[in-house]
Amino acid sequence: MTSALVQTGAAALVGARLGLPGAVTAALAAAAVALPYAWAVRRLDAYPGTGRGLALFAVDHTWSLLNTVAGALFLALNLVAGHRLDPACSRHRGRIVLREQALPGYATTVGNVIAGLTPANAAHEDLHVRQGRLLGPLYLPLIALGYVLCTVCPLWLRRHDHTAWPITGPIRYFTHGVYPHVWHEAWAYRRDRAR
Ligand SMILES: [Zn+2]
């Protein structure tokens, strides 16, 4: 419940700039996504009861709170879509795993919520969780900036591997070109190759 209180309280503070109605509306909207997140954290026993677990929880609800709220929204949408929690992959791992993919063909990580985790992609997705904790409130804006820059200014074409990621049309320009070269994905794929 601490998780839901922190997320709802933060939303109320942001909404308070618009006066009392704004604070109440923001708090209600935040509670709608924070309560399922808090329920999942508790049900999955997602954070270990160790100093490390407490530290991860503290980071996720202070410096990385924006990522956690985004992850809570992502979790709520997945639950509405009927996707199922994966207790074995979540317990004491500091993450909330959903069995089903949110985007067909891709695992997706938002905050510490991962949809479509497999043994093959676990290290890659866990790195995205750590990137968020490291960069906190800057993470999501920097990802958005990365996508915009890579889309309109494809400097990556000079070092692109056209054999592994052939670009045969506008959709693949994005899925095979922009996507693997955005800074946070390039970082994760480089780590995958080094393993
Ligand atoms: Zn990735």
PDB file of C-alpha atoms and ligand atoms in Angstrom:
ATOM      1  CA  MET A   1       0.000   0.000   0.000  1.00  0.00           C
ATOM      2  CA  THR A   2       2.980   2.289   0.524  1.00  0.00           C
ATOM      3  CA  SER A   3       3.464   2.171  -3.238  1.00  0.00           C
ATOM      4  CA  ALA A   4      -0.120   3.277  -3.935  1.00  0.00           C
ATOM      5  CA  LEU A   5       0.072   6.058  -1.325  1.00  0.00           C
ATOM      6  CA  VAL A   6       3.325   7.461  -2.742  1.00  0.00           C
ATOM      7  CA  GLN A   7       2.067   7.394  -6.339  1.00  0.00           C
ATOM      8  CA  THR A   8      -1.323   8.863  -5.451  1.00  0.00           C
ATOM      9  CA  GLY A   9       0.204  11.507  -3.201  1.00  0.00           C
ATOM     10  CA  ALA A  10       2.680  12.593  -5.882  1.00  0.00           C
ATOM     11  CA  ALA A  11      -0.132  12.879  -8.442  1.00  0.00           C
ATOM     12  CA  ALA A  12      -2.185  14.955  -5.995  1.00  0.00           C
ATOM     13  CA  LEU A  13       0.774  17.325  -5.504  1.00  0.00           C
ATOM     14  CA  VAL A  14       1.166  17.754  -9.279  1.00  0.00           C
ATOM     15  CA  GLY A  15      -2.597  18.208  -9.717  1.00  0.00           C
ATOM     16  CA  ALA A  16      -2.699  20.740  -6.874  1.00  0.00           C
ATOM     17  CA  ARG A  17      -1.272  23.325  -9.295  1.00  0.00           C
ATOM     18  CA  LEU A  18      -4.778  23.352 -10.789  1.00  0.00           C
ATOM     19  CA  GLY A  19      -6.405  23.815  -7.384  1.00  0.00           C
ATOM     20  CA  LEU A  20      -8.391  21.362  -5.272  1.00  0.00           C
ATOM     21  CA  PRO A  21     -10.390  19.831  -8.174  1.00  0.00           C
ATOM     22  CA  GLY A  22      -7.120  19.210 -10.018  1.00  0.00           C
ATOM     23  CA  ALA A  23      -5.558  17.561  -6.984  1.00  0.00           C
ATOM     24  CA  VAL A  24      -8.584  15.300  -6.439  1.00  0.00           C
ATOM     25  CA  THR A  25      -8.835  14.352 -10.128  1.00  0.00           C
ATOM     26  CA  ALA A  26      -5.105  13.591 -10.363  1.00  0.00           C
ATOM     27  CA  ALA A  27      -5.203  11.556  -7.137  1.00  0.00           C
ATOM     28  CA  LEU A  28      -8.187   9.485  -8.340  1.00  0.00           C
ATOM     29  CA  ALA A  29      -6.567   8.851 -11.730  1.00  0.00           C
ATOM     30  CA  ALA A  30      -3.297   7.834 -10.055  1.00  0.00           C
ATOM     31  CA  ALA A  31      -5.094   5.564  -7.583  1.00  0.00           C
ATOM     32  CA  ALA A  32      -6.745   3.713 -10.488  1.00  0.00           C
ATOM     33  CA  VAL A  33      -3.302   2.572 -11.701  1.00  0.00           C
ATOM     34  CA  ALA A  34      -1.408   2.630  -8.382  1.00  0.00           C
ATOM     35  CA  LEU A  35      -3.766   0.275  -6.526  1.00  0.00           C
ATOM     36  CA  PRO A  36      -3.421  -2.626  -9.036  1.00  0.00           C
ATOM     37  CA  TYR A  37       0.362  -2.045  -8.982  1.00  0.00           C
ATOM     38  CA  ALA A  38       0.490  -2.160  -5.173  1.00  0.00           C
ATOM     39  CA  TRP A  39      -1.697  -5.275  -5.210  1.00  0.00           C
ATOM     40  CA  ALA A  40       0.683  -6.963  -7.706  1.00  0.00           C
ATOM     41  CA  VAL A  41       3.796  -5.991  -5.692  1.00  0.00           C
ATOM     42  CA  ARG A  42       2.300  -7.543  -2.581  1.00  0.00           C
ATOM     43  CA  ARG A  43       0.826 -10.621  -4.274  1.00  0.00           C
ATOM     44  CA  LEU A  44       4.055 -11.403  -6.125  1.00  0.00           C
ATOM     45  CA  ASP A  45       6.310 -10.533  -3.163  1.00  0.00           C
ATOM     46  CA  ALA A  46       8.249  -8.651  -5.831  1.00  0.00           C
ATOM     47  CA  TYR A  47      10.815  -6.975  -3.561  1.00  0.00           C
ATOM     48  CA  PRO A  48      12.981  -9.176  -1.318  1.00  0.00           C
ATOM     49  CA  GLY A  49      12.799  -8.386   2.397  1.00  0.00           C
ATOM     50  CA  THR A  50      16.479  -7.465   2.482  1.00  0.00           C
ATOM     51  CA  GLY A  51      18.376  -4.203   2.549  1.00  0.00           C
ATOM     52  CA  ARG A  52      18.717  -4.437  -1.231  1.00  0.00           C
ATOM     53  CA  GLY A  53      14.960  -4.972  -1.604  1.00  0.00           C
ATOM     54  CA  LEU A  54      14.215  -1.965   0.582  1.00  0.00           C
ATOM     55  CA  ALA A  55      16.714   0.141  -1.368  1.00  0.00           C
ATOM     56  CA  LEU A  56      15.149  -0.850  -4.715  1.00  0.00           C
ATOM     57  CA  PHE A  57      11.661  -0.045  -3.393  1.00  0.00           C
ATOM     58  CA  ALA A  58      12.905   3.315  -2.081  1.00  0.00           C
ATOM     59  CA  VAL A  59      14.533   4.201  -5.437  1.00  0.00           C
ATOM     60  CA  ASP A  60      11.406   3.151  -7.350  1.00  0.00           C
ATOM     61  CA  HIS A  61       9.254   5.437  -5.192  1.00  0.00           C
ATOM     62  CA  THR A  62      11.505   8.502  -5.090  1.00  0.00           C
ATOM     63  CA  TRP A  63      14.102   9.163  -7.836  1.00  0.00           C
ATOM     64  CA  SER A  64      12.504   6.665 -10.252  1.00  0.00           C
ATOM     65  CA  LEU A  65       8.877   7.434  -9.330  1.00  0.00           C
ATOM     66  CA  LEU A  66       7.986   8.686 -12.825  1.00  0.00           C
ATOM     67  CA  ASN A  67       9.094   5.329 -14.281  1.00  0.00           C
ATOM     68  CA  THR A  68       7.134   3.472 -11.586  1.00  0.00           C
ATOM     69  CA  VAL A  69       3.945   5.423 -12.347  1.00  0.00           C
ATOM     70  CA  ALA A  70       4.425   4.705 -16.071  1.00  0.00           C
ATOM     71  CA  GLY A  71       4.987   1.033 -15.211  1.00  0.00           C
ATOM     72  CA  ALA A  72       1.831   0.998 -13.066  1.00  0.00           C
ATOM     73  CA  LEU A  73      -0.167   2.397 -16.017  1.00  0.00           C
ATOM     74  CA  PHE A  74       1.401  -0.220 -18.309  1.00  0.00           C
ATOM     75  CA  LEU A  75       0.520  -2.972 -15.798  1.00  0.00           C
ATOM     76  CA  ALA A  76      -3.093  -1.778 -15.518  1.00  0.00           C
ATOM     77  CA  LEU A  77      -3.503  -1.813 -19.327  1.00  0.00           C
ATOM     78  CA  ASN A  78      -2.039  -5.337 -19.515  1.00  0.00           C
ATOM     79  CA  LEU A  79      -4.346  -6.583 -16.757  1.00  0.00           C
ATOM     80  CA  VAL A  80      -7.352  -5.050 -18.522  1.00  0.00           C
ATOM     81  CA  ALA A  81      -6.241  -6.919 -21.672  1.00  0.00           C
ATOM     82  CA  GLY A  82      -6.363 -10.157 -19.683  1.00  0.00           C
ATOM     83  CA  HIS A  83      -2.594 -10.663 -19.443  1.00  0.00           C
ATOM     84  CA  ARG A  84      -1.423 -12.817 -16.511  1.00  0.00           C
ATOM     85  CA  LEU A  85       1.169 -12.203 -13.815  1.00  0.00           C
ATOM     86  CA  ASP A  86       4.180 -14.533 -13.674  1.00  0.00           C
ATOM     87  CA  PRO A  87       4.838 -15.149  -9.946  1.00  0.00           C
ATOM     88  CA  ALA A  88       7.931 -17.342 -10.410  1.00  0.00           C
ATOM     89  CA  CYS A  89       9.754 -14.724 -12.513  1.00  0.00           C
ATOM     90  CA  SER A  90       8.745 -11.821 -10.258  1.00  0.00           C
ATOM     91  CA  ARG A  91       9.243 -13.003  -6.672  1.00  0.00           C
ATOM     92  CA  HIS A  92      12.110 -11.160  -4.941  1.00  0.00           C
ATOM     93  CA  ARG A  93      13.397  -9.880  -8.336  1.00  0.00           C
ATOM     94  CA  GLY A  94      12.312  -6.259  -7.914  1.00  0.00           C
ATOM     95  CA  ARG A  95      10.211  -6.579 -11.069  1.00  0.00           C
ATOM     96  CA  ILE A  96       6.637  -7.421 -12.077  1.00  0.00           C
ATOM     97  CA  VAL A  97       6.507  -9.881 -14.951  1.00  0.00           C
ATOM     98  CA  LEU A  98       3.550 -10.544 -17.235  1.00  0.00           C
ATOM     99  CA  ARG A  99       3.500 -13.765 -19.232  1.00  0.00           C
ATOM    100  CA  GLU A 100       2.041 -12.286 -22.421  1.00  0.00           C
ATOM    101  CA  GLN A 101       3.719  -9.800 -24.747  1.00  0.00           C
ATOM    102  CA  ALA A 102       2.130  -6.352 -24.937  1.00  0.00           C
ATOM    103  CA  LEU A 103       3.411  -5.837 -28.513  1.00  0.00           C
ATOM    104  CA  PRO A 104       3.389  -9.001 -30.650  1.00  0.00           C
ATOM    105  CA  GLY A 105       6.957 -10.146 -31.271  1.00  0.00           C
ATOM    106  CA  TYR A 106       8.522  -7.946 -28.588  1.00  0.00           C
ATOM    107  CA  ALA A 107       9.098  -8.030 -24.852  1.00  0.00           C
ATOM    108  CA  THR A 108       8.342  -4.604 -23.393  1.00  0.00           C
ATOM    109  CA  THR A 109       9.660  -3.026 -20.196  1.00  0.00           C
ATOM    110  CA  VAL A 110       8.150   0.077 -18.597  1.00  0.00           C
ATOM    111  CA  GLY A 111       9.500   0.989 -15.166  1.00  0.00           C
ATOM    112  CA  ASN A 112       9.974  -2.383 -13.477  1.00  0.00           C
ATOM    113  CA  VAL A 113       7.031  -3.996 -15.281  1.00  0.00           C
ATOM    114  CA  ILE A 114       8.056  -6.461 -18.009  1.00  0.00           C
ATOM    115  CA  ALA A 115       5.601  -8.022 -20.470  1.00  0.00           C
ATOM    116  CA  GLY A 116       6.768 -11.123 -22.333  1.00  0.00           C
ATOM    117  CA  LEU A 117       9.907 -11.976 -20.343  1.00  0.00           C
ATOM    118  CA  THR A 118      11.710 -15.171 -21.427  1.00  0.00           C
ATOM    119  CA  PRO A 119      15.028 -16.702 -20.292  1.00  0.00           C
ATOM    120  CA  ALA A 120      16.542 -15.474 -23.584  1.00  0.00           C
ATOM    121  CA  ASN A 121      15.582 -11.795 -23.132  1.00  0.00           C
ATOM    122  CA  ALA A 122      15.679 -11.541 -19.317  1.00  0.00           C
ATOM    123  CA  ALA A 123      19.116  -9.872 -19.104  1.00  0.00           C
ATOM    124  CA  HIS A 124      18.147  -7.358 -21.840  1.00  0.00           C
ATOM    125  CA  GLU A 125      14.868  -6.394 -20.169  1.00  0.00           C
ATOM    126  CA  ASP A 126      16.459  -6.249 -16.707  1.00  0.00           C
ATOM    127  CA  LEU A 127      18.965  -3.755 -18.112  1.00  0.00           C
ATOM    128  CA  HIS A 128      16.058  -1.507 -19.150  1.00  0.00           C
ATOM    129  CA  VAL A 129      14.769  -1.676 -15.551  1.00  0.00           C
ATOM    130  CA  ARG A 130      18.215  -0.642 -14.295  1.00  0.00           C
ATOM    131  CA  GLN A 131      18.496   2.156 -16.882  1.00  0.00           C
ATOM    132  CA  GLY A 132      15.263   3.631 -15.501  1.00  0.00           C
ATOM    133  CA  ARG A 133      16.492   3.419 -11.915  1.00  0.00           C
ATOM    134  CA  LEU A 134      19.777   5.038 -12.914  1.00  0.00           C
ATOM    135  CA  LEU A 135      18.331   7.948 -14.900  1.00  0.00           C
ATOM    136  CA  GLY A 136      15.109   8.393 -12.903  1.00  0.00           C
ATOM    137  CA  PRO A 137      12.885  11.207 -14.183  1.00  0.00           C
ATOM    138  CA  LEU A 138      15.173  11.792 -17.189  1.00  0.00           C
ATOM    139  CA  TYR A 139      14.786   8.263 -18.575  1.00  0.00           C
ATOM    140  CA  LEU A 140      11.455   8.465 -20.436  1.00  0.00           C
ATOM    141  CA  PRO A 141      12.084  11.973 -21.863  1.00  0.00           C
ATOM    142  CA  LEU A 142      15.539  10.825 -23.062  1.00  0.00           C
ATOM    143  CA  ILE A 143      13.990   7.750 -24.729  1.00  0.00           C
ATOM    144  CA  ALA A 144      11.462   9.969 -26.514  1.00  0.00           C
ATOM    145  CA  LEU A 145      14.272  12.310 -27.599  1.00  0.00           C
ATOM    146  CA  GLY A 146      16.304   9.317 -28.805  1.00  0.00           C
ATOM    147  CA  TYR A 147      13.461   8.058 -30.998  1.00  0.00           C
ATOM    148  CA  VAL A 148      12.900  11.512 -32.493  1.00  0.00           C
ATOM    149  CA  LEU A 149      16.609  12.045 -33.255  1.00  0.00           C
ATOM    150  CA  CYS A 150      17.111   8.534 -34.694  1.00  0.00           C
ATOM    151  CA  THR A 151      14.004   8.907 -36.869  1.00  0.00           C
ATOM    152  CA  VAL A 152      14.718  12.317 -38.387  1.00  0.00           C
ATOM    153  CA  CYS A 153      18.524  12.178 -38.358  1.00  0.00           C
ATOM    154  CA  PRO A 154      19.605   8.588 -39.201  1.00  0.00           C
ATOM    155  CA  LEU A 155      23.341   8.892 -38.540  1.00  0.00           C
ATOM    156  CA  TRP A 156      23.133   5.209 -37.548  1.00  0.00           C
ATOM    157  CA  LEU A 157      22.841   4.251 -41.258  1.00  0.00           C
ATOM    158  CA  ARG A 158      26.655   4.530 -41.554  1.00  0.00           C
ATOM    159  CA  ARG A 159      27.183   1.650 -39.114  1.00  0.00           C
ATOM    160  CA  HIS A 160      23.966  -0.282 -39.680  1.00  0.00           C
ATOM    161  CA  ASP A 161      24.163  -4.089 -40.096  1.00  0.00           C
ATOM    162  CA  HIS A 162      21.955  -4.494 -43.191  1.00  0.00           C
ATOM    163  CA  THR A 163      22.396  -8.284 -43.177  1.00  0.00           C
ATOM    164  CA  ALA A 164      21.087  -8.808 -39.655  1.00  0.00           C
ATOM    165  CA  TRP A 165      18.515  -5.975 -39.811  1.00  0.00           C
ATOM    166  CA  PRO A 166      17.475  -5.480 -43.494  1.00  0.00           C
ATOM    167  CA  ILE A 167      15.563  -2.263 -44.147  1.00  0.00           C
ATOM    168  CA  THR A 168      13.066  -3.005 -46.910  1.00  0.00           C
ATOM    169  CA  GLY A 169      10.399  -0.356 -46.357  1.00  0.00           C
ATOM    170  CA  PRO A 170       9.121   2.396 -44.091  1.00  0.00           C
ATOM    171  CA  ILE A 171       7.965   0.020 -41.336  1.00  0.00           C
ATOM    172  CA  ARG A 172      11.290  -1.805 -41.237  1.00  0.00           C
ATOM    173  CA  TYR A 173      13.082   1.568 -41.292  1.00  0.00           C
ATOM    174  CA  PHE A 174      11.595   1.898 -37.817  1.00  0.00           C
ATOM    175  CA  THR A 175      11.614  -1.710 -36.531  1.00  0.00           C
ATOM    176  CA  HIS A 176      15.000  -2.705 -38.031  1.00  0.00           C
ATOM    177  CA  GLY A 177      16.666   0.718 -38.174  1.00  0.00           C
ATOM    178  CA  VAL A 178      15.517   3.269 -35.617  1.00  0.00           C
ATOM    179  CA  TYR A 179      14.564   0.797 -32.875  1.00  0.00           C
ATOM    180  CA  PRO A 180      17.900  -1.065 -32.416  1.00  0.00           C
ATOM    181  CA  HIS A 181      19.894   2.196 -32.672  1.00  0.00           C
ATOM    182  CA  VAL A 182      18.012   4.310 -30.113  1.00  0.00           C
ATOM    183  CA  TRP A 183      20.532   4.843 -27.305  1.00  0.00           C
ATOM    184  CA  HIS A 184      18.858   2.690 -24.640  1.00  0.00           C
ATOM    185  CA  GLU A 185      18.321  -0.227 -27.073  1.00  0.00           C
ATOM    186  CA  ALA A 186      21.818   0.075 -28.583  1.00  0.00           C
ATOM    187  CA  TRP A 187      23.190  -0.103 -25.022  1.00  0.00           C
ATOM    188  CA  ALA A 188      21.103  -3.238 -24.247  1.00  0.00           C
ATOM    189  CA  TYR A 189      21.897  -4.988 -27.557  1.00  0.00           C
ATOM    190  CA  ARG A 190      25.611  -4.248 -27.104  1.00  0.00           C
ATOM    191  CA  ARG A 191      25.417  -5.889 -23.680  1.00  0.00           C
ATOM    192  CA  ASP A 192      23.571  -8.867 -25.212  1.00  0.00           C
ATOM    193  CA  ARG A 193      26.375  -9.355 -27.764  1.00  0.00           C
ATOM    194  CA  ALA A 194      29.048  -9.096 -25.066  1.00  0.00           C
ATOM    195  CA  ARG A 195      27.472 -11.872 -23.002  1.00  0.00           C
TER     196      ARG A 195
HETATM  197 ZN    ZN B   1      15.229  -3.439 -25.417  1.00  0.00          ZN
END
